[in-house]
Short mmCIF file of C-alpha atoms (C1' of nucleotides) in Angstrom, two decimals:
data_model
loop_
_atom_site.label_atom_id
_atom_site.label_comp_id
_atom_site.label_asym_id
_atom_site.label_seq_id
_atom_site.Cartn_x
_atom_site.Cartn_y
_atom_site.Cartn_z
CA UNK A 140 1.41 -10.29 13.78
CA UNK A 141 0.67 -13.21 11.49
CA UNK A 142 -0.58 -14.83 14.65
CA UNK A 143 -3.32 -12.30 15.23
CA UNK A 144 -6.85 -13.36 14.52
CA UNK A 145 -7.78 -10.52 12.25
CA UNK A 146 -4.66 -11.02 10.12
CA UNK A 147 -5.77 -14.59 9.68
CA UNK A 148 -9.15 -13.47 8.43
CA UNK A 149 -7.52 -10.99 6.05
CA UNK A 150 -5.38 -13.79 4.69
CA UNK A 151 -8.33 -16.14 4.35
CA UNK A 152 -10.57 -13.73 2.51
CA UNK A 153 -7.85 -11.97 0.53
CA UNK A 154 -6.36 -15.12 -0.90
CA UNK A 155 -9.78 -16.44 -1.86
CA UNK A 156 -10.85 -13.23 -3.54
CA UNK A 157 -7.63 -12.82 -5.49
CA UNK A 158 -7.52 -16.53 -6.20
CA UNK A 159 -10.96 -16.31 -7.72
CA UNK A 160 -12.90 -18.69 -5.50
CA UNK A 161 -14.97 -15.73 -4.32
CA UNK A 162 -15.86 -14.15 -7.64
CA UNK A 163 -16.28 -10.44 -8.27
CA UNK A 164 -19.70 -9.12 -7.47
CA UNK A 165 -20.24 -11.69 -4.75
CA UNK A 166 -21.85 -10.35 -1.65
CA UNK A 167 -20.89 -11.80 1.68
CA UNK A 168 -22.51 -10.91 4.97
CA UNK A 169 -20.55 -10.06 8.03
CA UNK A 170 -22.83 -12.24 10.11
CA UNK A 171 -22.13 -15.24 7.88
CA UNK A 172 -18.41 -14.68 8.14
CA UNK A 173 -18.66 -14.50 11.92
CA UNK A 174 -20.24 -17.91 11.93
CA UNK A 175 -18.17 -19.51 9.20
CA UNK A 176 -14.82 -18.35 10.58
CA UNK A 177 -15.92 -18.54 14.20
CA UNK A 178 -14.70 -15.09 15.09
CA UNK A 179 -16.42 -12.06 16.50
CA UNK A 180 -17.78 -9.05 14.71
CA UNK A 181 -14.89 -6.78 15.65
CA UNK A 182 -12.40 -9.13 14.03
CA UNK A 183 -14.47 -9.32 10.87
CA UNK A 184 -14.91 -5.58 10.76
CA UNK A 185 -11.22 -4.82 11.12
CA UNK A 186 -10.35 -7.38 8.47
CA UNK A 187 -12.93 -5.92 6.10
CA UNK A 188 -11.52 -2.45 6.63
CA UNK A 189 -8.06 -3.67 5.66
CA UNK A 190 -9.40 -5.48 2.61
CA UNK A 191 -11.34 -2.37 1.62
CA UNK A 192 -8.07 -0.45 1.83
CA UNK A 193 -6.55 -2.88 -0.69
CA UNK A 194 -9.54 -2.38 -2.96
CA UNK A 195 -10.72 -5.97 -2.65
CA UNK A 196 -14.14 -5.20 -1.18
CA UNK A 197 -16.49 -2.40 -0.32
CA UNK A 198 -18.93 -2.57 2.48
CA UNK A 199 -22.21 -0.71 2.20
CA UNK A 200 -25.22 -0.60 4.40
CA UNK A 201 -28.17 -2.80 3.73
CA UNK A 202 -26.13 -4.64 1.06
CA UNK A 203 -23.20 -6.30 2.74
CA UNK A 204 -19.61 -6.76 1.70
CA UNK A 205 -19.28 -6.63 -2.07
CA UNK A 206 -16.29 -8.30 -3.70
CA UNK A 207 -14.63 -6.09 -6.31
CA UNK A 208 -12.89 -7.02 -9.54
CA UNK A 209 -9.19 -6.87 -10.37
CA UNK A 210 -9.42 -3.34 -11.78
CA UNK A 211 -10.09 -2.09 -8.28
CA UNK A 212 -7.33 -3.98 -6.53
CA UNK A 213 -4.35 -1.93 -5.46
CA UNK A 214 -1.56 -3.45 -7.55
CA UNK A 215 1.13 -2.07 -5.25
CA UNK A 216 -0.24 -3.67 -2.12
CA UNK A 217 2.15 -6.29 -0.81
CA UNK A 218 -0.61 -8.72 0.06
CA UNK A 219 -2.27 -8.35 -3.30
CA UNK A 220 1.01 -9.02 -5.09
CA UNK A 221 1.65 -12.08 -2.97
CA UNK A 222 -1.84 -13.46 -3.49
CA UNK A 223 -1.64 -12.87 -7.23
CA UNK A 224 1.70 -14.63 -7.43
CA UNK A 225 0.09 -17.61 -5.71
CA UNK A 226 -2.85 -17.66 -8.11
CA UNK A 227 -3.34 -18.39 -11.78
CA UNK A 228 -2.59 -14.73 -12.45
CA UNK A 229 1.02 -15.44 -11.60
CA UNK A 230 2.12 -14.86 -15.17
CA UNK A 231 0.39 -11.50 -15.48
CA UNK A 232 1.78 -10.39 -12.13
CA UNK A 233 5.31 -11.35 -13.08
CA UNK A 234 4.94 -9.52 -16.38
CA UNK A 235 3.71 -6.33 -14.71
CA UNK A 236 6.47 -6.39 -12.14
CA UNK A 237 9.14 -7.13 -14.70
CA UNK A 238 7.99 -4.33 -16.98
CA UNK A 239 8.07 -2.04 -14.00
CA UNK A 240 11.56 -2.99 -12.96
CA UNK A 241 12.83 -2.72 -16.53
CA UNK A 242 11.51 0.82 -16.51
CA UNK A 243 12.75 1.79 -13.09
CA UNK A 244 16.10 0.13 -12.50
CA UNK A 245 18.08 1.98 -15.19
CA UNK A 246 16.88 5.28 -13.78
CA UNK A 247 17.65 4.08 -10.27
CA UNK A 248 21.20 3.24 -11.34
CA UNK A 249 21.59 6.65 -12.93
CA UNK A 250 20.37 8.40 -9.79
CA UNK A 251 22.47 6.23 -7.54
CA UNK A 252 25.58 7.30 -9.44
CA UNK A 253 24.68 10.88 -8.67
CA UNK A 254 23.45 10.82 -5.11
CA UNK A 255 24.29 7.54 -3.36
CA UNK A 256 26.01 7.86 0.02
CA UNK A 257 29.54 6.56 0.17
CA UNK A 258 28.71 3.52 2.29
CA UNK A 259 26.26 2.22 -0.29
CA UNK A 260 28.73 2.67 -3.16
CA UNK A 261 31.28 0.70 -1.16
CA UNK A 262 28.85 -2.10 -0.39
CA UNK A 263 27.80 -2.26 -4.03
CA UNK A 264 31.41 -2.83 -5.04
CA UNK A 265 31.72 -5.55 -2.43
CA UNK A 266 28.53 -7.29 -3.51
CA UNK A 267 29.42 -7.27 -7.20
CA UNK A 268 32.84 -8.75 -6.39
CA UNK A 269 31.16 -11.53 -4.43
CA UNK A 270 28.70 -12.08 -7.27
CA UNK A 271 31.64 -12.62 -9.58
CA UNK A 272 33.19 -15.06 -7.18
CA UNK A 273 30.19 -17.22 -6.40
CA UNK A 274 28.79 -16.84 -9.90
CA UNK A 275 31.89 -18.36 -11.46
CA UNK A 276 31.80 -21.13 -8.86
CA UNK A 277 28.25 -21.96 -9.89
CA UNK A 278 26.95 -21.48 -6.35
CA UNK A 279 23.47 -20.42 -7.44
CA UNK A 280 21.96 -20.17 -3.97
CA UNK A 281 24.50 -17.68 -2.78
CA UNK A 282 24.47 -15.89 -6.11
CA UNK A 283 20.72 -15.45 -5.88
CA UNK A 284 20.90 -13.81 -2.47
CA UNK A 285 23.68 -11.51 -3.65
CA UNK A 286 21.73 -10.63 -6.80
CA UNK A 287 18.71 -9.72 -4.69
CA UNK A 288 20.84 -7.58 -2.43
CA UNK A 289 22.53 -5.93 -5.41
CA UNK A 290 19.32 -4.76 -7.02
CA UNK A 291 17.80 -3.75 -3.70
CA UNK A 292 20.89 -1.67 -2.98
CA UNK A 293 20.79 0.13 -6.30
CA UNK A 294 17.13 0.95 -5.77
CA UNK A 295 17.82 2.18 -2.25
CA UNK A 296 20.87 4.17 -3.33
CA UNK A 297 18.72 6.15 -5.77
CA UNK A 298 17.34 8.05 -2.79
CA UNK A 299 13.85 7.57 -4.19
CA UNK A 300 11.68 5.81 -1.64
CA UNK A 301 9.22 4.66 -4.31
CA UNK A 302 12.05 2.89 -6.10
CA UNK A 303 13.43 1.47 -2.87
CA UNK A 304 10.06 -0.02 -2.03
CA UNK A 305 10.11 -2.18 -5.15
CA UNK A 306 12.92 -4.25 -3.67
CA UNK A 307 10.59 -6.74 -2.01
CA UNK A 308 8.51 -7.73 -5.05
CA UNK A 309 11.62 -7.71 -7.23
CA UNK A 310 13.23 -10.15 -4.81
CA UNK A 311 10.16 -12.32 -5.32
CA UNK A 312 10.74 -12.25 -9.08
CA UNK A 313 14.36 -13.24 -8.72
CA UNK A 314 13.55 -16.06 -6.32
CA UNK A 315 10.77 -17.27 -8.59
CA UNK A 316 13.02 -17.25 -11.63
CA UNK A 317 15.60 -19.38 -9.88
CA UNK A 318 13.06 -21.78 -8.41
CA UNK A 319 11.56 -22.33 -11.83
CA UNK A 320 14.96 -23.23 -13.21
CA UNK A 321 15.04 -20.26 -15.56
CA UNK A 322 18.57 -19.44 -14.52
CA UNK A 323 21.47 -20.95 -16.49
CA UNK A 324 23.77 -23.45 -14.74
CA UNK A 325 26.06 -20.59 -13.94
CA UNK A 326 25.47 -16.89 -14.63
CA UNK A 327 26.64 -15.65 -18.03
CA UNK A 328 29.96 -13.87 -18.05
CA UNK A 329 28.22 -10.99 -19.74
CA UNK A 330 25.75 -10.60 -16.90
CA UNK A 331 28.52 -10.70 -14.31
CA UNK A 332 30.42 -8.04 -16.21
CA UNK A 333 27.38 -5.80 -16.45
CA UNK A 334 26.73 -6.02 -12.74
CA UNK A 335 30.35 -5.17 -12.11
CA UNK A 336 30.13 -2.23 -14.51
CA UNK A 337 27.01 -0.90 -12.82
CA UNK A 338 28.79 -0.98 -9.47
CA UNK A 339 31.90 0.62 -10.96
CA UNK A 340 29.89 3.35 -12.68
CA UNK A 341 27.96 4.17 -9.54
CA UNK A 342 31.18 4.19 -7.58
CA UNK A 343 32.71 6.62 -10.10
CA UNK A 344 29.60 8.78 -10.35
CA UNK A 345 29.23 7.85 -14.02
CA UNK A 346 25.46 8.18 -14.30
CA UNK A 347 25.14 7.36 -18.00
CA UNK A 348 27.39 4.35 -17.69
CA UNK A 349 25.37 3.04 -14.79
CA UNK A 350 22.17 3.45 -16.78
CA UNK A 351 23.53 1.78 -19.92
CA UNK A 352 24.83 -1.25 -18.10
CA UNK A 353 21.67 -1.65 -16.07
CA UNK A 354 19.69 -1.45 -19.29
CA UNK A 355 21.75 -4.33 -20.62
CA UNK A 356 20.96 -6.39 -17.53
CA UNK A 357 17.29 -5.61 -17.89
CA UNK A 358 17.21 -6.59 -21.56
CA UNK A 359 18.69 -9.97 -20.82
CA UNK A 360 16.44 -10.49 -17.81
CA UNK A 361 13.42 -9.78 -19.93
CA UNK A 362 14.48 -12.24 -22.60
CA UNK A 363 15.10 -14.92 -20.02
CA UNK A 364 11.70 -14.87 -18.41
CA UNK A 365 9.20 -13.38 -20.83
CA UNK A 366 8.25 -16.90 -21.85
CA UNK A 367 6.64 -17.25 -18.42
CA UNK A 368 3.63 -15.13 -19.26
CA UNK A 369 2.97 -16.11 -22.84
CA UNK A 370 -0.71 -15.77 -23.43
CA UNK A 371 -1.56 -14.26 -20.06
CA UNK A 372 -4.29 -11.73 -20.79
CA UNK A 373 -3.64 -8.04 -20.30
CA UNK A 374 -6.02 -5.89 -18.32
CA UNK A 375 -6.96 -2.52 -19.72
CA UNK A 376 -8.43 -0.27 -17.07
CA UNK A 377 -10.17 2.73 -18.48
CA UNK A 378 -9.00 5.52 -16.18
CA UNK A 379 -12.33 7.32 -16.57
CA UNK A 380 -14.45 4.40 -15.50
CA UNK A 381 -12.83 4.49 -12.09
CA UNK A 382 -13.78 8.09 -11.36
CA UNK B 107 -17.34 6.91 2.71
CA UNK B 108 -15.50 10.15 3.36
CA UNK B 109 -18.36 10.89 5.70
CA UNK B 110 -17.86 7.77 7.80
CA UNK B 111 -16.50 8.20 11.29
CA UNK B 112 -13.58 5.86 11.00
CA UNK B 113 -12.43 7.47 7.73
CA UNK B 114 -12.44 10.78 9.56
CA UNK B 115 -10.18 9.37 12.25
CA UNK B 116 -7.83 7.90 9.63
CA UNK B 117 -7.64 11.30 7.99
CA UNK B 118 -7.06 13.07 11.28
CA UNK B 119 -4.26 10.82 12.47
CA UNK B 120 -2.71 10.15 9.06
CA UNK B 121 -2.36 13.78 8.13
CA UNK B 122 -0.85 14.62 11.50
CA UNK B 123 1.65 11.80 11.41
CA UNK B 124 2.76 12.50 7.85
CA UNK B 125 2.67 16.22 8.50
CA UNK B 126 5.02 15.73 11.40
CA UNK B 127 2.92 17.09 14.26
CA UNK B 128 2.91 13.60 15.77
CA UNK B 129 6.61 12.76 15.57
CA UNK B 130 8.04 9.31 14.96
CA UNK B 131 8.40 7.23 18.07
CA UNK B 132 5.45 8.89 19.72
CA UNK B 133 3.18 6.55 21.56
CA UNK B 134 -0.50 7.26 21.69
CA UNK B 135 -3.05 5.28 23.63
CA UNK B 136 -6.28 4.08 22.15
CA UNK B 137 -8.13 5.21 25.24
CA UNK B 138 -6.79 8.75 24.88
CA UNK B 139 -7.83 8.85 21.24
CA UNK B 140 -11.32 7.71 22.17
CA UNK B 141 -11.64 10.64 24.49
CA UNK B 142 -9.87 13.23 22.36
CA UNK B 143 -11.77 12.42 19.18
CA UNK B 144 -14.98 11.50 20.96
CA UNK B 145 -15.46 8.23 19.16
CA UNK B 146 -15.77 4.68 20.34
CA UNK B 147 -13.14 2.02 20.57
CA UNK B 148 -14.32 0.18 17.49
CA UNK B 149 -13.82 3.26 15.38
CA UNK B 150 -10.33 3.85 16.76
CA UNK B 151 -9.39 0.24 16.28
CA UNK B 152 -10.51 0.10 12.67
CA UNK B 153 -8.69 3.33 11.93
CA UNK B 154 -5.51 2.06 13.57
CA UNK B 155 -5.71 -1.11 11.48
CA UNK B 156 -5.87 0.94 8.31
CA UNK B 157 -3.00 3.16 9.42
CA UNK B 158 -0.97 0.10 10.32
CA UNK B 159 -1.61 -1.18 6.80
CA UNK B 160 -0.08 2.06 5.42
CA UNK B 161 2.91 1.58 7.70
CA UNK B 162 2.22 4.71 9.72
CA UNK B 163 1.83 2.97 13.09
CA UNK B 164 2.20 -0.34 14.83
CA UNK B 165 0.19 -1.31 17.83
CA UNK B 166 1.58 -3.63 20.45
CA UNK B 167 0.24 -4.80 23.74
CA UNK B 168 1.25 -3.14 26.94
CA UNK B 169 2.86 -0.26 25.03
CA UNK B 170 0.22 1.32 22.81
CA UNK B 171 0.18 2.70 19.29
CA UNK B 172 3.69 3.59 18.15
CA UNK B 173 4.14 6.14 15.38
CA UNK B 174 6.63 5.00 12.73
CA UNK B 175 9.07 7.00 10.65
CA UNK B 176 8.95 7.78 6.91
CA UNK B 177 11.04 4.72 5.98
CA UNK B 178 8.16 2.53 7.04
CA UNK B 179 5.41 4.41 5.22
CA UNK B 180 4.04 2.77 2.12
CA UNK B 181 5.00 5.25 -0.60
CA UNK B 182 2.41 3.88 -3.01
CA UNK B 183 -0.53 4.38 -0.69
CA UNK B 184 -2.88 6.99 -2.06
CA UNK B 185 -3.48 8.57 1.33
CA UNK B 186 0.20 8.73 2.13
CA UNK B 187 0.93 10.43 -1.20
CA UNK B 188 -1.83 12.93 -0.62
CA UNK B 189 -0.73 13.71 2.91
CA UNK B 190 2.88 14.11 1.83
CA UNK B 191 1.86 16.47 -0.97
CA UNK B 192 0.07 18.56 1.63
CA UNK B 193 3.09 18.66 3.94
CA UNK B 194 6.54 20.16 3.84
CA UNK B 195 7.69 16.99 2.10
CA UNK B 196 5.82 18.13 -0.98
CA UNK B 197 9.05 18.69 -2.90
CA UNK B 198 10.43 15.24 -2.13
CA UNK B 199 7.12 13.61 -3.03
CA UNK B 200 6.93 15.44 -6.35
CA UNK B 201 10.49 14.46 -7.13
CA UNK B 202 9.86 10.78 -6.39
CA UNK B 203 6.71 10.73 -8.46
CA UNK B 204 8.31 12.58 -11.35
CA UNK B 205 11.30 10.26 -11.41
CA UNK B 206 8.90 7.35 -11.43
CA UNK B 207 6.83 8.68 -14.29
CA UNK B 208 9.94 9.56 -16.29
CA UNK B 209 10.95 5.92 -15.91
CA UNK B 210 7.57 4.42 -16.62
CA UNK B 211 5.82 6.48 -19.27
CA UNK B 212 8.22 5.78 -22.15
CA UNK B 213 7.85 2.06 -21.53
CA UNK B 214 4.08 2.49 -21.25
CA UNK B 215 4.00 4.23 -24.62
CA UNK B 216 6.07 1.47 -26.16
CA UNK B 217 3.77 -1.22 -24.79
CA UNK B 218 0.66 0.71 -25.77
CA UNK B 219 1.87 0.76 -29.36
CA UNK B 220 2.07 -3.01 -29.25
CA UNK B 221 -1.00 -4.06 -27.33
CA UNK B 222 -3.50 -1.22 -26.95
CA UNK B 223 -7.07 -2.02 -27.95
CA UNK B 224 -8.38 -0.15 -30.95
CA UNK B 225 -10.77 2.06 -28.96
CA UNK B 226 -7.94 3.45 -26.86
CA UNK B 227 -5.79 4.21 -29.89
CA UNK B 228 -8.71 6.09 -31.41
CA UNK B 229 -9.34 8.08 -28.26
CA UNK B 230 -5.66 8.93 -27.98
CA UNK B 231 -5.76 10.42 -31.47
CA UNK B 232 -8.83 12.41 -30.55
CA UNK B 233 -7.32 13.70 -27.34
CA UNK B 234 -4.07 14.77 -28.95
CA UNK B 235 -5.99 16.64 -31.65
CA UNK B 236 -7.95 18.48 -28.97
CA UNK B 237 -4.73 19.22 -27.11
CA UNK B 238 -3.41 20.86 -30.23
CA UNK B 239 -6.58 22.89 -30.61
CA UNK B 240 -6.96 24.18 -27.07
CA UNK B 241 -3.21 24.42 -26.56
CA UNK B 242 -2.83 26.86 -29.45
CA UNK B 243 -5.78 28.84 -28.14
CA UNK B 244 -4.03 29.17 -24.77
CA UNK B 245 -6.97 27.58 -22.94
CA UNK B 246 -4.84 26.18 -20.15
CA UNK B 247 -7.66 24.81 -18.06
CA UNK B 248 -8.99 22.62 -20.82
CA UNK B 249 -5.47 21.73 -21.92
CA UNK B 250 -4.64 20.53 -18.43
CA UNK B 251 -7.61 18.18 -18.32
CA UNK B 252 -6.74 16.80 -21.75
CA UNK B 253 -3.11 16.39 -20.76
CA UNK B 254 -4.14 14.42 -17.69
CA UNK B 255 -6.42 12.23 -19.76
CA UNK B 256 -3.72 11.73 -22.39
CA UNK B 257 -1.14 10.41 -19.98
CA UNK B 258 -3.68 8.33 -18.09
CA UNK B 259 -4.77 6.77 -21.37
CA UNK B 260 -1.24 5.86 -22.43
CA UNK B 261 -0.65 4.25 -19.05
CA UNK B 262 -3.92 2.34 -19.27
CA UNK B 263 -3.30 1.31 -22.88
CA UNK B 264 -0.06 -0.38 -21.83
CA UNK B 265 -2.15 -3.18 -20.38
CA UNK B 266 -0.01 -3.06 -17.24
CA UNK B 267 -2.19 -2.43 -14.22
CA UNK B 268 0.73 -1.17 -12.17
CA UNK B 269 1.36 1.50 -14.78
CA UNK B 270 -2.33 2.34 -15.07
CA UNK B 271 -2.55 2.89 -11.33
CA UNK B 272 -0.04 5.72 -11.50
CA UNK B 273 -2.57 7.86 -13.35
CA UNK B 274 -4.02 9.36 -10.18
CA UNK B 275 -0.80 10.64 -8.60
CA UNK B 276 0.46 11.77 -12.01
CA UNK B 277 -2.69 13.80 -12.43
CA UNK B 278 -1.85 15.40 -9.10
CA UNK B 279 1.58 16.37 -10.43
CA UNK B 280 0.11 17.91 -13.57
CA UNK B 281 -2.49 19.85 -11.60
CA UNK B 282 0.14 21.03 -9.15
CA UNK B 283 2.44 22.18 -11.90
CA UNK B 284 -0.30 24.28 -13.48
CA UNK B 285 -1.49 25.70 -10.17
CA UNK B 286 2.02 26.77 -9.33
CA UNK B 287 2.31 28.63 -12.60
CA UNK B 288 5.07 26.40 -13.90
CA UNK B 289 3.32 26.03 -17.23
CA UNK B 290 4.13 28.52 -19.99
CA UNK B 291 1.42 30.91 -21.21
CA UNK B 292 0.62 28.42 -23.88
CA UNK B 293 2.13 24.99 -24.40
CA UNK B 294 5.28 24.89 -26.51
CA UNK B 295 4.78 23.84 -30.10
CA UNK B 296 7.40 21.18 -29.50
CA UNK B 297 5.41 19.64 -26.67
CA UNK B 298 2.25 19.61 -28.74
CA UNK B 299 4.07 17.92 -31.59
CA UNK B 300 5.51 15.29 -29.29
CA UNK B 301 2.13 14.43 -27.86
CA UNK B 302 0.76 14.17 -31.37
CA UNK B 303 3.65 11.94 -32.38
CA UNK B 304 3.11 9.65 -29.40
CA UNK B 305 -0.52 9.24 -30.38
CA UNK B 306 0.39 8.70 -34.02
CA UNK B 307 3.05 6.16 -33.16
CA UNK B 308 0.74 4.22 -30.87
CA UNK B 309 -1.93 4.33 -33.52
CA UNK B 310 0.52 2.96 -36.09
CA UNK B 311 1.98 0.36 -33.72
CA UNK B 312 5.37 2.07 -33.90
CA UNK B 313 6.67 1.10 -30.50
CA UNK B 314 10.09 2.73 -30.74
CA UNK B 315 8.65 5.97 -32.06
CA UNK B 316 6.16 6.08 -29.22
CA UNK B 317 8.94 5.56 -26.71
CA UNK B 318 11.25 8.18 -28.24
CA UNK B 319 8.61 10.88 -28.35
CA UNK B 320 7.42 10.14 -24.85
CA UNK B 321 11.02 10.37 -23.69
CA UNK B 322 11.18 13.84 -25.20
CA UNK B 323 8.07 14.87 -23.31
CA UNK B 324 9.52 13.50 -20.09
CA UNK B 325 12.83 15.32 -20.54
CA UNK B 326 11.08 18.65 -20.97
CA UNK B 327 8.71 17.96 -18.08
CA UNK B 328 11.63 17.23 -15.83
CA UNK B 329 13.41 20.44 -16.78
CA UNK B 330 10.28 22.46 -16.18
CA UNK B 331 9.66 21.35 -12.64
CA UNK B 332 12.89 20.06 -11.15
CA UNK B 333 13.42 23.47 -9.59
CA UNK B 334 10.52 22.64 -7.26
CA UNK B 335 12.48 20.27 -5.11
CA UNK B 336 15.85 21.94 -4.98
CA UNK B 337 17.42 21.07 -1.67
CA UNK B 338 14.74 18.63 -0.58
CA UNK B 339 16.62 15.87 1.25
CA UNK B 340 16.70 12.37 -0.18
CA UNK B 341 15.86 9.38 1.97
CA UNK B 342 18.08 6.33 1.73
CA UNK B 343 16.38 3.26 3.11
CA UNK B 344 18.74 0.42 3.71
CA UNK B 345 16.82 -2.57 2.44
CA UNK B 346 18.39 -4.79 5.08
CA UNK B 347 17.41 -2.66 8.04
CA UNK B 348 13.77 -3.29 7.19
CA UNK B 349 14.03 -7.04 7.45
"C1'" DT C 206 27.83 -5.79 48.63
"C1'" DG C 207 26.52 -6.25 43.93
"C1'" DA C 208 25.12 -8.68 39.67
"C1'" DC C 209 21.81 -11.50 37.73
"C1'" DA C 210 17.86 -14.53 37.14
"C1'" DC C 211 13.22 -15.17 38.20
"C1'" DC C 212 8.45 -14.01 39.34
"C1'" DA C 213 4.39 -11.27 40.13
"C1'" DA C 214 1.82 -6.96 39.47
"C1'" DT C 215 0.18 -4.02 36.11
"C1'" DC C 216 -1.04 -1.99 31.97
"C1'" DT C 217 -2.86 -1.97 27.22
"C1'" DG C 218 -4.24 -4.00 23.07
"C1'" DT C 219 -7.13 -8.14 21.41
"C1'" DG C 220 -11.18 -10.49 21.16
"C1'" DC C 221 -16.05 -11.46 22.55
"C1'" DA C 222 -21.16 -10.51 23.11
"C1'" DG C 223 -24.96 -7.80 22.57
"C1'" DG C 224 -27.63 -3.53 21.92
"C1'" DC C 225 -29.39 0.64 19.41
"C1'" DA C 226 -29.20 3.83 15.41
"C1'" DT C 227 -29.24 4.49 10.62
"C1'" DA C 228 -29.17 4.17 5.70
"C1'" DA C 229 -30.44 1.99 1.57
"C1'" DA C 230 -32.86 -1.65 -0.98
"C1'" DA C 231 -37.21 -3.69 -1.63
"C1'" DA C 232 -41.91 -3.92 -1.29
"C1'" DT C 233 -46.11 -1.58 -1.17
"C1'" DA C 234 -49.38 2.06 -1.96
"C1'" DA C 235 -50.88 6.17 -4.42
"C1'" DT D 288 -44.54 6.12 -12.67
"C1'" DT D 289 -43.87 8.06 -8.07
"C1'" DA D 290 -44.08 8.30 -3.08
"C1'" DT D 291 -44.08 5.85 1.24
"C1'" DT D 292 -43.36 2.18 4.34
"C1'" DT D 293 -40.98 -1.88 5.68
"C1'" DT D 294 -37.13 -4.61 5.92
"C1'" DT D 295 -32.39 -5.60 6.96
"C1'" DA D 296 -27.39 -5.36 7.21
"C1'" DT D 297 -23.83 -2.36 8.48
"C1'" DG D 298 -22.19 1.60 11.58
"C1'" DC D 299 -21.35 2.64 16.07
"C1'" DC D 300 -21.30 2.03 21.14
"C1'" DT D 301 -20.32 -0.36 25.56
"C1'" DG D 302 -19.08 -3.83 29.20
"C1'" DC D 303 -16.30 -7.76 30.01
"C1'" DA D 304 -12.57 -11.34 29.86
"C1'" DC D 305 -8.02 -12.50 28.15
"C1'" DA D 306 -3.25 -12.32 26.53
"C1'" DG D 307 1.15 -10.68 26.38
"C1'" DA D 308 4.76 -7.35 27.29
"C1'" DT D 309 7.00 -4.14 30.61
"C1'" DT D 310 8.43 -3.20 35.07
"C1'" DG D 311 9.86 -3.65 39.54
"C1'" DG D 312 10.66 -6.42 43.34
"C1'" DT D 313 12.60 -10.60 45.37
"C1'" DG D 314 15.83 -14.00 46.14
"C1'" DT D 315 20.01 -16.39 44.93
"C1'" DC D 316 24.73 -16.65 44.08
"C1'" DA D 317 29.38 -14.85 43.28
#
DNA sequence: TGACACCAATCTGTGCAGGCATAAAAATAA
DNA sequence: TTATTTTTATGCCTGCACAGATTGGTGTCA
């Protein structure tokens, strides 16, 4: 529905708020937006409702539409993540996501070894074999897509829908890393072996083995890209202030 | 805004969809909703936009508002979590959240030890001291509130906004566990000591110590409540099917 | 006769325009 | 300072036109 009018307005406002060109505390009026974007009130209102859902704005009577600060944004919202990745907060967003996946993926691998359905174990073995093949050939494009699928599969095979839902932003990390040339010419043998071991362990229901090998992958991943966010400021949200 | 009309409609429809009384694949018409809920089109439309954002419905021309299945729901949406906790999927939701916090909190403790601002370290020491005090007295109500604050603080002190945002659902877990009588008469000495050690480690910038002690807390937590979701089915979402 | 492509009717969400009600800030009076 | 009035932007409602997808009918061709 990217073609729908209200989605366009959401995109317009959301990217500007997250990007910083509409600073926190700003107050915009629905009537002004109608005129500026040349759309009707209903479109504006629906867009504002969606943005309010993401925590980007609140709309109160007699005041208007108030733009909120980053502490209020929903960091799990797909749009918010995308807008942050396209802004100067890219580093901080990548750091948050990477820390999250480092935490989650070993547990996902462990769970997958215990509960994954047979079809997913099979596919995991297939994917890791293909990763070996194309990795050794230095075909980075194909390797990237397989890598994305591999990690998405492990997350899905955990049977935890919260884990599975991290596949999309994690794919964004992997794509970003490759685009930025942070991948070696061809994947390290070590990394290939770890992926293979994760698949083997899951296939053999070896939960601890799956976890250990995934932890190894995560350690290397972290070392490879943590330079990206050097100096990006951390945000400390006092959990009481939000109540 | 809980008093606003459109929020009421979101609540009405959302809880019914997640609760299962409006099954997946159902098609409801905006006009019918107008009449049934006695509200105007604009209210219905804004509510449907919000629900579409959560992945509960899609609305297409000539067909109506189609109710989606659980694979499409956004598992990080606060409303969705709340509705699931109030439904017969409560077990599965608690399991997902618990697995997530087991993954995340040790890393959060480690990060907090490295980057937490001084004020948060201080408060963490204060909270853990109070937890000791009220815990030994067997004042479970006060202990619960301190426990919630403790974990929320560690998550916030990590400087990772995605971690910090898990404080709300984690608080729901802790409250639920106490309400269901899954807490011992008084907290185990071990648990008190671990909380104290986490606070100490963070205060002393001992990242590995903070992680280890938090891992101990998580292991015990898991053992205490994993009986809650015995037999709850796992959902395996093929990451390709969603593309 | 039957299969298939094409077209028109129809249905429902999308978007537009304008009106009244209401709540909360701001200004004014006590 | 406190209470009251005024101001003003959003909340909510309704009528209308449009767009796009489904459906069924029509005609063509094998």
